PDB file of C-alpha atoms in Angstrom:
ATOM      1  CA  MET E 181      -8.233  -7.517 -20.554  1.00 65.00           C
ATOM      2  CA  THR E 182     -10.464  -4.441 -20.331  1.00 83.00           C
ATOM      3  CA  GLU E 183      -9.114  -0.950 -20.886  1.00 81.00           C
ATOM      4  CA  HIS E 184      -9.627  -0.107 -17.195  1.00 76.00           C
ATOM      5  CA  ALA E 185      -7.737  -3.201 -16.057  1.00 80.00           C
ATOM      6  CA  ALA E 186      -4.920  -2.413 -18.494  1.00 86.00           C
ATOM      7  CA  ARG E 187      -4.647   1.141 -17.116  1.00 88.00           C
ATOM      8  CA  GLU E 188      -4.542  -0.156 -13.553  1.00 86.00           C
ATOM      9  CA  ARG E 189      -1.816  -2.660 -14.391  1.00 89.00           C
ATOM     10  CA  ALA E 190       0.183   0.046 -16.191  1.00 91.00           C
ATOM     11  CA  ALA E 191      -0.246   2.333 -13.174  1.00 90.00           C
ATOM     12  CA  LEU E 192       0.977  -0.401 -10.811  1.00 90.00           C
ATOM     13  CA  TRP E 193       4.093  -1.011 -12.904  1.00 93.00           C
ATOM     14  CA  ALA E 194       4.690   2.744 -13.119  1.00 93.00           C
ATOM     15  CA  ALA E 195       4.398   3.029  -9.331  1.00 90.00           C
ATOM     16  CA  LEU E 196       6.839   0.173  -8.751  1.00 92.00           C
ATOM     17  CA  ALA E 197       9.282   1.699 -11.259  1.00 94.00           C
ATOM     18  CA  LEU E 198       8.983   5.026  -9.458  1.00 93.00           C
ATOM     19  CA  ILE E 199       9.713   3.379  -6.101  1.00 92.00           C
ATOM     20  CA  LEU E 200      12.906   2.005  -7.661  1.00 94.00           C
ATOM     21  CA  VAL E 201      13.789   5.472  -8.999  1.00 95.00           C
ATOM     22  CA  TRP E 202      13.179   7.113  -5.615  1.00 93.00           C
ATOM     23  CA  GLY E 203      14.988   4.376  -3.703  1.00 93.00           C
ATOM     24  CA  ALA E 204      18.055   4.638  -5.931  1.00 95.00           C
ATOM     25  CA  ASN E 205      17.988   8.425  -5.771  1.00 96.00           C
ATOM     26  CA  PHE E 206      19.380   8.489  -2.220  1.00 96.00           C
ATOM     27  CA  SER E 207      22.646   6.883  -3.368  1.00 96.00           C
ATOM     28  CA  VAL E 208      22.713   9.028  -6.525  1.00 97.00           C
ATOM     29  CA  GLN E 209      22.303  12.218  -4.513  1.00 97.00           C
ATOM     30  CA  LYS E 210      25.066  11.301  -2.069  1.00 96.00           C
ATOM     31  CA  ALA E 211      27.484  10.885  -5.011  1.00 96.00           C
ATOM     32  CA  VAL E 212      26.367  14.210  -6.508  1.00 97.00           C
ATOM     33  CA  PHE E 213      26.707  16.021  -3.163  1.00 97.00           C
ATOM     34  CA  GLU E 214      30.269  14.767  -2.790  1.00 96.00           C
ATOM     35  CA  ALA E 215      31.144  16.322  -6.149  1.00 96.00           C
ATOM     36  CA  LEU E 216      29.147  19.563  -6.019  1.00 97.00           C
ATOM     37  CA  SER E 217      28.591  20.029  -2.259  1.00 97.00           C
ATOM     38  CA  PRO E 218      25.011  20.126  -0.949  1.00 97.00           C
ATOM     39  CA  GLY E 219      24.824  23.884  -1.492  1.00 97.00           C
ATOM     40  CA  GLY E 220      26.125  23.589  -5.045  1.00 98.00           C
ATOM     41  CA  PHE E 221      23.495  20.970  -5.825  1.00 98.00           C
ATOM     42  CA  LEU E 222      20.713  23.149  -4.403  1.00 98.00           C
ATOM     43  CA  PHE E 223      21.958  26.082  -6.489  1.00 98.00           C
ATOM     44  CA  VAL E 224      21.852  24.203  -9.795  1.00 98.00           C
ATOM     45  CA  ARG E 225      18.667  22.345  -8.867  1.00 98.00           C
ATOM     46  CA  TYR E 226      16.741  25.575  -8.401  1.00 97.00           C
ATOM     47  CA  LEU E 227      18.021  26.988 -11.654  1.00 97.00           C
ATOM     48  CA  ILE E 228      16.659  23.910 -13.444  1.00 97.00           C
ATOM     49  CA  MET E 229      13.371  23.421 -11.575  1.00 96.00           C
ATOM     50  CA  PRO E 230      11.761  26.785 -12.484  1.00 96.00           C
ATOM     51  CA  VAL E 231      12.463  26.149 -16.165  1.00 96.00           C
ATOM     52  CA  ALA E 232      10.790  22.741 -15.932  1.00 96.00           C
ATOM     53  CA  ALA E 233       7.846  24.256 -14.031  1.00 95.00           C
ATOM     54  CA  ALA E 234       7.385  26.989 -16.636  1.00 96.00           C
ATOM     55  CA  LEU E 235       7.479  24.435 -19.481  1.00 96.00           C
ATOM     56  CA  LEU E 236       4.844  22.358 -17.704  1.00 95.00           C
ATOM     57  CA  LEU E 237       2.586  25.398 -17.325  1.00 95.00           C
ATOM     58  CA  VAL E 238       3.031  26.216 -21.008  1.00 96.00           C
ATOM     59  CA  ALA E 239       2.145  22.624 -21.915  1.00 94.00           C
ATOM     60  CA  HIS E 240      -1.057  22.829 -19.861  1.00 92.00           C
ATOM     61  CA  TYR E 241      -2.158  26.438 -20.363  1.00 94.00           C
ATOM     62  CA  GLY E 242      -0.103  27.897 -23.200  1.00 93.00           C
ATOM     63  CA  THR E 243       0.773  31.513 -22.482  1.00 89.00           C
ATOM     64  CA  LYS E 244      -2.377  32.144 -20.409  1.00 91.00           C
ATOM     65  CA  TRP E 245      -1.374  30.867 -17.007  1.00 95.00           C
ATOM     66  CA  PRO E 246      -4.005  30.787 -14.241  1.00 94.00           C
ATOM     67  CA  ARG E 247      -4.320  34.118 -12.422  1.00 92.00           C
ATOM     68  CA  LEU E 248      -4.568  33.776  -8.671  1.00 93.00           C
ATOM     69  CA  PRO E 249      -5.496  36.401  -6.070  1.00 93.00           C
ATOM     70  CA  ARG E 250      -2.680  37.963  -4.073  1.00 93.00           C
ATOM     71  CA  ARG E 251      -3.772  36.113  -0.932  1.00 94.00           C
ATOM     72  CA  GLU E 252      -3.334  32.734  -2.600  1.00 94.00           C
ATOM     73  CA  LEU E 253      -0.040  33.733  -4.200  1.00 94.00           C
ATOM     74  CA  LEU E 254       1.204  34.604  -0.716  1.00 95.00           C
ATOM     75  CA  ALA E 255       0.019  31.197   0.497  1.00 94.00           C
ATOM     76  CA  LEU E 256       1.882  29.536  -2.384  1.00 95.00           C
ATOM     77  CA  LEU E 257       5.004  31.541  -1.518  1.00 95.00           C
ATOM     78  CA  LYS E 258       4.808  30.182   2.029  1.00 94.00           C
ATOM     79  CA  LEU E 259       4.386  26.698   0.604  1.00 92.00           C
ATOM     80  CA  GLY E 260       7.390  27.249  -1.652  1.00 93.00           C
ATOM     81  CA  VAL E 261       9.542  28.334   1.284  1.00 95.00           C
ATOM     82  CA  ALA E 262       8.382  25.415   3.455  1.00 93.00           C
ATOM     83  CA  GLY E 263       8.586  22.813   0.706  1.00 92.00           C
ATOM     84  CA  HIS E 264      11.745  23.909  -1.088  1.00 94.00           C
ATOM     85  CA  LEU E 265      13.935  26.157   1.055  1.00 95.00           C
ATOM     86  CA  LEU E 266      13.234  24.354   4.341  1.00 95.00           C
ATOM     87  CA  HIS E 267      12.228  20.806   3.405  1.00 94.00           C
ATOM     88  CA  VAL E 268      14.433  20.198   0.367  1.00 95.00           C
ATOM     89  CA  GLY E 269      17.285  22.256   1.823  1.00 96.00           C
ATOM     90  CA  LEU E 270      17.316  20.271   5.064  1.00 95.00           C
ATOM     91  CA  VAL E 271      16.836  16.973   3.223  1.00 95.00           C
ATOM     92  CA  THR E 272      19.842  17.727   1.031  1.00 97.00           C
ATOM     93  CA  TYR E 273      22.165  18.356   3.969  1.00 96.00           C
ATOM     94  CA  GLY E 274      20.608  15.514   5.980  1.00 94.00           C
ATOM     95  CA  ILE E 275      21.252  12.978   3.212  1.00 94.00           C
ATOM     96  CA  HIS E 276      24.798  14.287   2.815  1.00 94.00           C
ATOM     97  CA  TRP E 277      25.552  13.839   6.536  1.00 93.00           C
ATOM     98  CA  SER E 278      23.663  10.564   6.947  1.00 90.00           C
ATOM     99  CA  THR E 279      23.404   7.361   4.887  1.00 89.00           C
ATOM    100  CA  ALA E 280      21.070   6.387   2.053  1.00 91.00           C
ATOM    101  CA  PHE E 281      19.158   3.797   4.118  1.00 89.00           C
ATOM    102  CA  SER E 282      18.795   6.077   7.140  1.00 89.00           C
ATOM    103  CA  SER E 283      17.607   8.953   4.959  1.00 90.00           C
ATOM    104  CA  SER E 284      14.916   6.883   3.258  1.00 90.00           C
ATOM    105  CA  LEU E 285      13.647   5.478   6.545  1.00 89.00           C
ATOM    106  CA  ILE E 286      13.516   8.810   8.387  1.00 87.00           C
ATOM    107  CA  LEU E 287      11.674  10.486   5.524  1.00 87.00           C
ATOM    108  CA  ALA E 288       9.157   7.630   5.545  1.00 83.00           C
ATOM    109  CA  CYS E 289       8.029   8.957   8.956  1.00 80.00           C
ATOM    110  CA  GLY E 290       6.236  11.850   7.248  1.00 75.00           C
ATOM    111  CA  PRO E 291       2.703  10.491   7.870  1.00 75.00           C
ATOM    112  CA  VAL E 292       3.362  10.523  11.620  1.00 76.00           C
ATOM    113  CA  PHE E 293       4.156  14.243  11.526  1.00 74.00           C
ATOM    114  CA  THR E 294       1.081  14.818   9.350  1.00 72.00           C
ATOM    115  CA  LEU E 295      -1.101  13.190  11.996  1.00 73.00           C
ATOM    116  CA  LEU E 296       0.466  15.307  14.728  1.00 73.00           C
ATOM    117  CA  ILE E 297      -0.007  18.523  12.727  1.00 74.00           C
ATOM    118  CA  LEU E 298      -3.659  17.646  12.084  1.00 70.00           C
ATOM    119  CA  ARG E 299      -4.118  17.037  15.803  1.00 71.00           C
ATOM    120  CA  TRP E 300      -2.308  20.277  16.701  1.00 73.00           C
ATOM    121  CA  HIS E 301      -4.603  22.298  14.435  1.00 63.00           C
ATOM    122  CA  GLY E 302      -7.668  20.544  15.812  1.00 65.00           C
ATOM    123  CA  ILE E 303      -8.565  19.094  12.404  1.00 64.00           C
ATOM    124  CA  GLU E 304      -8.470  15.515  13.663  1.00 63.00           C
ATOM    125  CA  HIS E 305      -8.373  13.729  17.002  1.00 70.00           C
ATOM    126  CA  LEU E 306      -5.953  10.827  17.258  1.00 69.00           C
ATOM    127  CA  THR E 307      -7.544   7.445  17.864  1.00 77.00           C
ATOM    128  CA  ARG E 308      -6.054   4.976  20.307  1.00 78.00           C
ATOM    129  CA  GLY E 309      -4.642   2.974  17.408  1.00 78.00           C
ATOM    130  CA  GLN E 310      -2.955   6.049  15.964  1.00 76.00           C
ATOM    131  CA  VAL E 311      -1.417   6.953  19.325  1.00 78.00           C
ATOM    132  CA  VAL E 312      -0.045   3.416  19.566  1.00 82.00           C
ATOM    133  CA  GLY E 313       1.309   3.640  16.022  1.00 78.00           C
ATOM    134  CA  VAL E 314       3.027   6.970  16.672  1.00 78.00           C
ATOM    135  CA  THR E 315       4.554   5.588  19.873  1.00 83.00           C
ATOM    136  CA  VAL E 316       5.829   2.472  18.109  1.00 83.00           C
ATOM    137  CA  ALA E 317       7.311   4.597  15.305  1.00 81.00           C
ATOM    138  CA  VAL E 318       9.132   6.828  17.822  1.00 79.00           C
ATOM    139  CA  VAL E 319      10.521   3.760  19.604  1.00 84.00           C
ATOM    140  CA  GLY E 320      11.633   2.348  16.261  1.00 82.00           C
ATOM    141  CA  VAL E 321      13.461   5.561  15.328  1.00 81.00           C
ATOM    142  CA  LEU E 322      15.227   5.583  18.708  1.00 79.00           C
ATOM    143  CA  VAL E 323      16.287   1.959  18.224  1.00 84.00           C
ATOM    144  CA  PHE E 324      17.393   2.731  14.669  1.00 81.00           C
ATOM    145  CA  LEU E 325      19.494   5.711  15.787  1.00 76.00           C
ATOM    146  CA  SER E 326      20.861   4.070  18.928  1.00 79.00           C
ATOM    147  CA  ASP E 327      23.974   2.564  17.332  1.00 71.00           C
ATOM    148  CA  LYS E 328      24.979   5.953  15.888  1.00 67.00           C
ATOM    149  CA  LEU E 329      24.278   7.976  19.014  1.00 63.00           C
ATOM    150  CA  LEU E 330      25.842   5.459  21.424  1.00 65.00           C
ATOM    151  CA  GLY E 331      28.775   5.004  19.041  1.00 63.00           C
ATOM    152  CA  GLY E 332      29.479   8.732  18.905  1.00 58.00           C
ATOM    153  CA  GLN E 333      28.701   9.034  15.191  1.00 61.00           C
ATOM    154  CA  TRP E 334      27.536  12.593  15.680  1.00 59.00           C
ATOM    155  CA  GLN E 335      27.558  13.696  12.039  1.00 64.00           C
ATOM    156  CA  ALA E 336      25.432  10.763  10.868  1.00 61.00           C
ATOM    157  CA  GLY E 337      23.152  11.086  13.895  1.00 71.00           C
ATOM    158  CA  GLY E 338      22.857  14.822  13.283  1.00 80.00           C
ATOM    159  CA  GLY E 339      21.966  14.104   9.665  1.00 85.00           C
ATOM    160  CA  ASP E 340      19.145  11.807  10.793  1.00 84.00           C
ATOM    161  CA  LEU E 341      17.811  14.427  13.207  1.00 87.00           C
ATOM    162  CA  THR E 342      17.978  17.017  10.408  1.00 92.00           C
ATOM    163  CA  LEU E 343      15.923  14.678   8.243  1.00 91.00           C
ATOM    164  CA  LEU E 344      13.333  14.338  11.002  1.00 87.00           C
ATOM    165  CA  VAL E 345      12.919  18.115  11.037  1.00 90.00           C
ATOM    166  CA  ALA E 346      12.743  18.090   7.225  1.00 90.00           C
ATOM    167  CA  ALA E 347      10.000  15.460   7.339  1.00 87.00           C
ATOM    168  CA  SER E 348       7.971  17.703   9.642  1.00 87.00           C
ATOM    169  CA  PHE E 349       8.223  20.575   7.143  1.00 88.00           C
ATOM    170  CA  PHE E 350       6.972  18.310   4.370  1.00 84.00           C
ATOM    171  CA  SER E 351       4.034  17.267   6.538  1.00 81.00           C
ATOM    172  CA  TYR E 352       3.202  20.943   6.987  1.00 84.00           C
ATOM    173  CA  TYR E 353       3.445  21.345   3.202  1.00 85.00           C
ATOM    174  CA  THR E 354       1.090  18.370   2.731  1.00 80.00           C
ATOM    175  CA  VAL E 355      -1.580  19.754   5.069  1.00 81.00           C
ATOM    176  CA  ALA E 356      -1.289  23.369   3.873  1.00 84.00           C
ATOM    177  CA  ALA E 357      -1.315  22.426   0.180  1.00 85.00           C
ATOM    178  CA  LYS E 358      -4.452  20.299   0.355  1.00 82.00           C
ATOM    179  CA  PRO E 359      -7.080  23.095   0.102  1.00 87.00           C
ATOM    180  CA  LEU E 360      -5.121  24.839  -2.644  1.00 90.00           C
ATOM    181  CA  ILE E 361      -4.838  21.609  -4.627  1.00 86.00           C
ATOM    182  CA  GLU E 362      -8.584  21.056  -4.257  1.00 85.00           C
ATOM    183  CA  ARG E 363      -9.247  24.535  -5.712  1.00 90.00           C
ATOM    184  CA  HIS E 364      -6.614  24.776  -8.436  1.00 90.00           C
ATOM    185  CA  GLY E 365      -5.263  21.275  -9.076  1.00 88.00           C
ATOM    186  CA  GLY E 366      -1.915  19.735  -8.351  1.00 86.00           C
ATOM    187  CA  VAL E 367      -0.087  21.105 -11.388  1.00 90.00           C
ATOM    188  CA  VAL E 368      -0.795  24.750 -10.532  1.00 93.00           C
ATOM    189  CA  VAL E 369       0.131  24.325  -6.861  1.00 91.00           C
ATOM    190  CA  MET E 370       3.321  22.446  -7.680  1.00 91.00           C
ATOM    191  CA  THR E 371       4.535  24.746 -10.441  1.00 94.00           C
ATOM    192  CA  TYR E 372       3.670  28.011  -8.719  1.00 96.00           C
ATOM    193  CA  GLY E 373       5.251  26.708  -5.522  1.00 94.00           C
ATOM    194  CA  VAL E 374       8.434  25.937  -7.459  1.00 95.00           C
ATOM    195  CA  LEU E 375       8.473  29.312  -9.226  1.00 96.00           C
ATOM    196  CA  LEU E 376       7.906  31.271  -6.012  1.00 96.00           C
ATOM    197  CA  GLY E 377      10.104  29.102  -3.799  1.00 95.00           C
ATOM    198  CA  SER E 378      13.139  28.820  -6.072  1.00 96.00           C
ATOM    199  CA  ALA E 379      14.477  32.373  -5.683  1.00 96.00           C
ATOM    200  CA  PRO E 380      15.085  32.103  -1.896  1.00 96.00           C
ATOM    201  CA  VAL E 381      16.920  28.791  -2.385  1.00 97.00           C
ATOM    202  CA  VAL E 382      19.126  30.226  -5.150  1.00 97.00           C
ATOM    203  CA  LEU E 383      19.986  33.250  -3.006  1.00 97.00           C
ATOM    204  CA  VAL E 384      20.878  31.135   0.041  1.00 97.00           C
ATOM    205  CA  SER E 385      22.922  28.636  -2.000  1.00 98.00           C
ATOM    206  CA  LEU E 386      24.594  31.222  -4.254  1.00 97.00           C
ATOM    207  CA  PRO E 387      27.929  31.305  -2.339  1.00 97.00           C
ATOM    208  CA  ALA E 388      28.232  27.507  -2.550  1.00 97.00           C
ATOM    209  CA  GLY E 389      27.204  27.547  -6.203  1.00 97.00           C
ATOM    210  CA  LEU E 390      29.886  30.071  -7.087  1.00 96.00           C
ATOM    211  CA  GLN E 391      32.546  27.856  -5.501  1.00 96.00           C
ATOM    212  CA  VAL E 392      31.829  24.966  -7.882  1.00 96.00           C
ATOM    213  CA  HIS E 393      33.971  24.781 -11.025  1.00 95.00           C
ATOM    214  CA  TRP E 394      31.057  23.934 -13.277  1.00 96.00           C
ATOM    215  CA  ALA E 395      33.119  23.472 -16.432  1.00 94.00           C
ATOM    216  CA  GLU E 396      35.068  20.708 -14.665  1.00 95.00           C
ATOM    217  CA  VAL E 397      32.061  18.759 -13.403  1.00 96.00           C
ATOM    218  CA  PRO E 398      32.261  15.194 -14.814  1.00 96.00           C
ATOM    219  CA  PRO E 399      29.499  14.113 -17.222  1.00 97.00           C
ATOM    220  CA  LEU E 400      28.402  11.336 -14.858  1.00 97.00           C
ATOM    221  CA  ILE E 401      27.749  13.895 -12.108  1.00 97.00           C
ATOM    222  CA  TRP E 402      25.647  15.948 -14.539  1.00 97.00           C
ATOM    223  CA  VAL E 403      23.683  12.790 -15.371  1.00 97.00           C
ATOM    224  CA  GLY E 404      23.154  12.141 -11.660  1.00 97.00           C
ATOM    225  CA  THR E 405      22.070  15.750 -11.108  1.00 97.00           C
ATOM    226  CA  LEU E 406      19.521  15.637 -13.916  1.00 97.00           C
ATOM    227  CA  TYR E 407      18.314  12.251 -12.673  1.00 97.00           C
ATOM    228  CA  ALA E 408      17.765  13.625  -9.161  1.00 97.00           C
ATOM    229  CA  VAL E 409      16.153  16.896 -10.297  1.00 96.00           C
ATOM    230  CA  LEU E 410      14.113  16.036 -13.382  1.00 95.00           C
ATOM    231  CA  ILE E 411      13.435  12.291 -13.211  1.00 95.00           C
ATOM    232  CA  SER E 412      13.175  11.586  -9.490  1.00 94.00           C
ATOM    233  CA  ALA E 413      11.728  14.879  -8.259  1.00 92.00           C
ATOM    234  CA  PHE E 414       9.884  16.581 -11.135  1.00 92.00           C
ATOM    235  CA  LEU E 415       8.783  13.709 -13.374  1.00 92.00           C
ATOM    236  CA  GLY E 416       8.306  11.525 -10.301  1.00 90.00           C
ATOM    237  CA  TRP E 417       5.703  13.954  -8.936  1.00 86.00           C
ATOM    238  CA  LEU E 418       3.757  13.857 -12.195  1.00 87.00           C
ATOM    239  CA  VAL E 419       3.848  10.055 -12.459  1.00 90.00           C
ATOM    240  CA  TRP E 420       2.829   9.603  -8.826  1.00 86.00           C
ATOM    241  CA  GLY E 421      -0.130  11.932  -9.331  1.00 83.00           C
ATOM    242  CA  TRP E 422      -1.251   9.907 -12.368  1.00 87.00           C
ATOM    243  CA  VAL E 423      -0.863   6.629 -10.478  1.00 88.00           C
ATOM    244  CA  ASN E 424      -3.013   7.961  -7.630  1.00 81.00           C
ATOM    245  CA  ALA E 425      -5.639   9.125 -10.096  1.00 81.00           C
ATOM    246  CA  VAL E 426      -5.824   5.667 -11.704  1.00 86.00           C
ATOM    247  CA  ARG E 427      -5.446   3.358  -8.694  1.00 82.00           C
ATOM    248  CA  GLY E 428      -6.667   5.605  -5.879  1.00 77.00           C
ATOM    249  CA  VAL E 429      -4.567   6.969  -3.013  1.00 68.00           C
ATOM    250  CA  ALA E 430      -5.622   4.233  -0.572  1.00 66.00           C
ATOM    251  CA  ARG E 431      -4.280   1.464  -2.840  1.00 75.00           C
ATOM    252  CA  THR E 432      -1.124   3.346  -3.804  1.00 78.00           C
ATOM    253  CA  ALA E 433       0.053   4.738  -0.452  1.00 74.00           C
ATOM    254  CA  PRO E 434       1.265   1.370   0.958  1.00 78.00           C
ATOM    255  CA  LEU E 435       3.764   1.081  -1.910  1.00 81.00           C
ATOM    256  CA  MET E 436       5.763   3.925  -0.304  1.00 81.00           C
ATOM    257  CA  TYR E 437       6.875   1.476   2.392  1.00 82.00           C
ATOM    258  CA  LEU E 438       8.907  -0.361  -0.243  1.00 86.00           C
ATOM    259  CA  MET E 439      11.186   2.663  -0.689  1.00 87.00           C
ATOM    260  CA  PRO E 440      13.451   2.181   2.388  1.00 90.00           C
ATOM    261  CA  PRO E 441      14.202  -1.494   1.514  1.00 91.00           C
ATOM    262  CA  VAL E 442      14.959  -0.461  -2.079  1.00 92.00           C
ATOM    263  CA  ALA E 443      17.239   2.346  -0.866  1.00 92.00           C
ATOM    264  CA  ALA E 444      18.999  -0.084   1.471  1.00 91.00           C
ATOM    265  CA  LEU E 445      19.501  -2.661  -1.291  1.00 92.00           C
ATOM    266  CA  VAL E 446      20.829  -0.099  -3.780  1.00 94.00           C
ATOM    267  CA  ALA E 447      23.198   1.397  -1.191  1.00 93.00           C
ATOM    268  CA  TRP E 448      24.454  -2.097  -0.298  1.00 92.00           C
ATOM    269  CA  LEU E 449      25.058  -2.988  -3.951  1.00 92.00           C
ATOM    270  CA  VAL E 450      26.519   0.341  -5.083  1.00 90.00           C
ATOM    271  CA  THR E 451      28.357   1.767  -2.071  1.00 87.00           C
ATOM    272  CA  GLY E 452      28.807  -1.281   0.154  1.00 87.00           C
ATOM    273  CA  GLU E 453      26.716   0.184   2.973  1.00 87.00           C
ATOM    274  CA  ARG E 454      26.350  -2.336   5.823  1.00 87.00           C
ATOM    275  CA  TYR E 455      23.513  -2.784   8.303  1.00 87.00           C
ATOM    276  CA  THR E 456      23.627  -4.089  11.850  1.00 85.00           C
ATOM    277  CA  ALA E 457      20.890  -6.263  13.315  1.00 87.00           C
ATOM    278  CA  ILE E 458      19.813  -3.442  15.645  1.00 87.00           C
ATOM    279  CA  LYS E 459      19.474  -1.079  12.678  1.00 84.00           C
ATOM    280  CA  LEU E 460      17.324  -3.536  10.729  1.00 88.00           C
ATOM    281  CA  LEU E 461      15.199  -4.158  13.825  1.00 89.00           C
ATOM    282  CA  GLY E 462      14.736  -0.418  14.356  1.00 86.00           C
ATOM    283  CA  ALA E 463      13.781   0.026  10.686  1.00 87.00           C
ATOM    284  CA  ALA E 464      11.178  -2.735  10.898  1.00 89.00           C
ATOM    285  CA  ILE E 465       9.665  -1.293  14.099  1.00 89.00           C
ATOM    286  CA  THR E 466       9.594   2.218  12.601  1.00 86.00           C
ATOM    287  CA  LEU E 467       7.852   1.193   9.380  1.00 85.00           C
ATOM    288  CA  ALA E 468       5.367  -0.927  11.321  1.00 86.00           C
ATOM    289  CA  GLY E 469       4.578   2.019  13.603  1.00 84.00           C
ATOM    290  CA  VAL E 470       4.177   4.467  10.724  1.00 82.00           C
ATOM    291  CA  ALA E 471       1.902   2.058   8.853  1.00 81.00           C
ATOM    292  CA  TRP E 472      -0.131   1.424  12.018  1.00 81.00           C
ATOM    293  CA  ALA E 473      -0.562   5.150  12.653  1.00 76.00           C
ATOM    294  CA  GLN E 474      -1.380   5.878   9.022  1.00 69.00           C
ATOM    295  CA  PHE E 475      -4.018   3.215   8.517  1.00 73.00           C
ATOM    296  CA  ALA E 476      -5.432   2.889  12.041  1.00 66.00           C
ATOM    297  CA  SER E 477      -8.552   4.961  11.432  1.00 57.00           C
ATOM    298  CA  ALA E 478     -10.719   5.594   8.423  1.00 49.00           C
ATOM    299  CA  SER E 479     -11.628   9.048   9.761  1.00 48.00           C
ATOM    300  CA  THR E 480      -8.194  10.482   8.972  1.00 46.00           C
ATOM    301  CA  ARG E 481      -7.444   8.311   5.976  1.00 48.00           C
ATOM    302  CA  ASP E 482      -7.899  10.916   3.271  1.00 51.00           C
ATOM    303  CA  ALA E 483      -5.930  13.607   5.103  1.00 44.00           C
ATOM    304  CA  VAL E 484      -2.996  11.387   6.014  1.00 47.00           C
ATOM    305  CA  ARG E 485      -2.792   9.528   2.706  1.00 47.00           C
ATOM    306  CA  ASP E 486      -2.520  12.722   0.758  1.00 50.00           C
ATOM    307  CA  SER E 487      -1.518  12.169  -2.836  1.00 48.00           C
ATOM    308  CA  VAL E 488       1.283  14.748  -2.718  1.00 53.00           C
ATOM    309  CA  PRO E 489       4.619  12.909  -2.967  1.00 57.00           C
ATOM    310  CA  PRO E 490       7.811  14.206  -1.381  1.00 55.00           C
ATOM    311  CA  VAL E 491       9.031  17.280  -3.235  1.00 53.00           C
ATOM    312  CA  ASP E 492      12.652  16.194  -2.850  1.00 67.00           C
TER     313      ASP E 492
END
């Protein structure tokens, strides 16, 4: 086996392992939120994340971090607010109110929002195939949510709608981050976004954080917190970037569609979550629609298959 082939195989196994990590993270986070509250988790997460970001910058640049003009720092602050305060904040509460399977499926709709944002800004025009894909995805989401909404499960349904809004903020983050990543690289954009975006999250979540009796938090909850923050979110971003660099975004992006089935399987095994036939049908229609919209046209392929993974 050549060195290139060995690297590609290692990257594939790393990507599959990461899909397992991300799929399991939905059930892990729900357990952590029950113990800490969503606000308490956000508080401790954004005390940990800046430390990890600073260590990563030191590892790459030592004490001489890249100096950026004020205009780009302001752009990174906006990215930090959109990606962390709005996206991660809404995702956290959405997962808490909803279920692991629903959360993973709704967040998989991100490429649809990316397409719509690109169309809104006039960057791309949707092809007929993409319009069909978006329509199918919307129908699938409605089918998926129908049992909750018709059954009066307003909290779970509200959690899913919150996740839809969160997915739109991540799509904005994806589009807005692309030119900055092209100029400065993914590490600088990620770490500076974390450093600038963490303070607003800590301030907003401070009341909830002060209500948690941190000395009484069980060790297993601390393990779950570190898993969600450092392994799934922070390390996951780095691994996904390496996988894309080795295999290419076009060959790696389809693996993301394995995440909802993994999340569903883990939730079924760990928490006993059950799925109706209508829910499984809605999930299948949604994923088919998202995939159709994402891969329908080569003209938008690079923009929609951006290598930035979810920051949550």
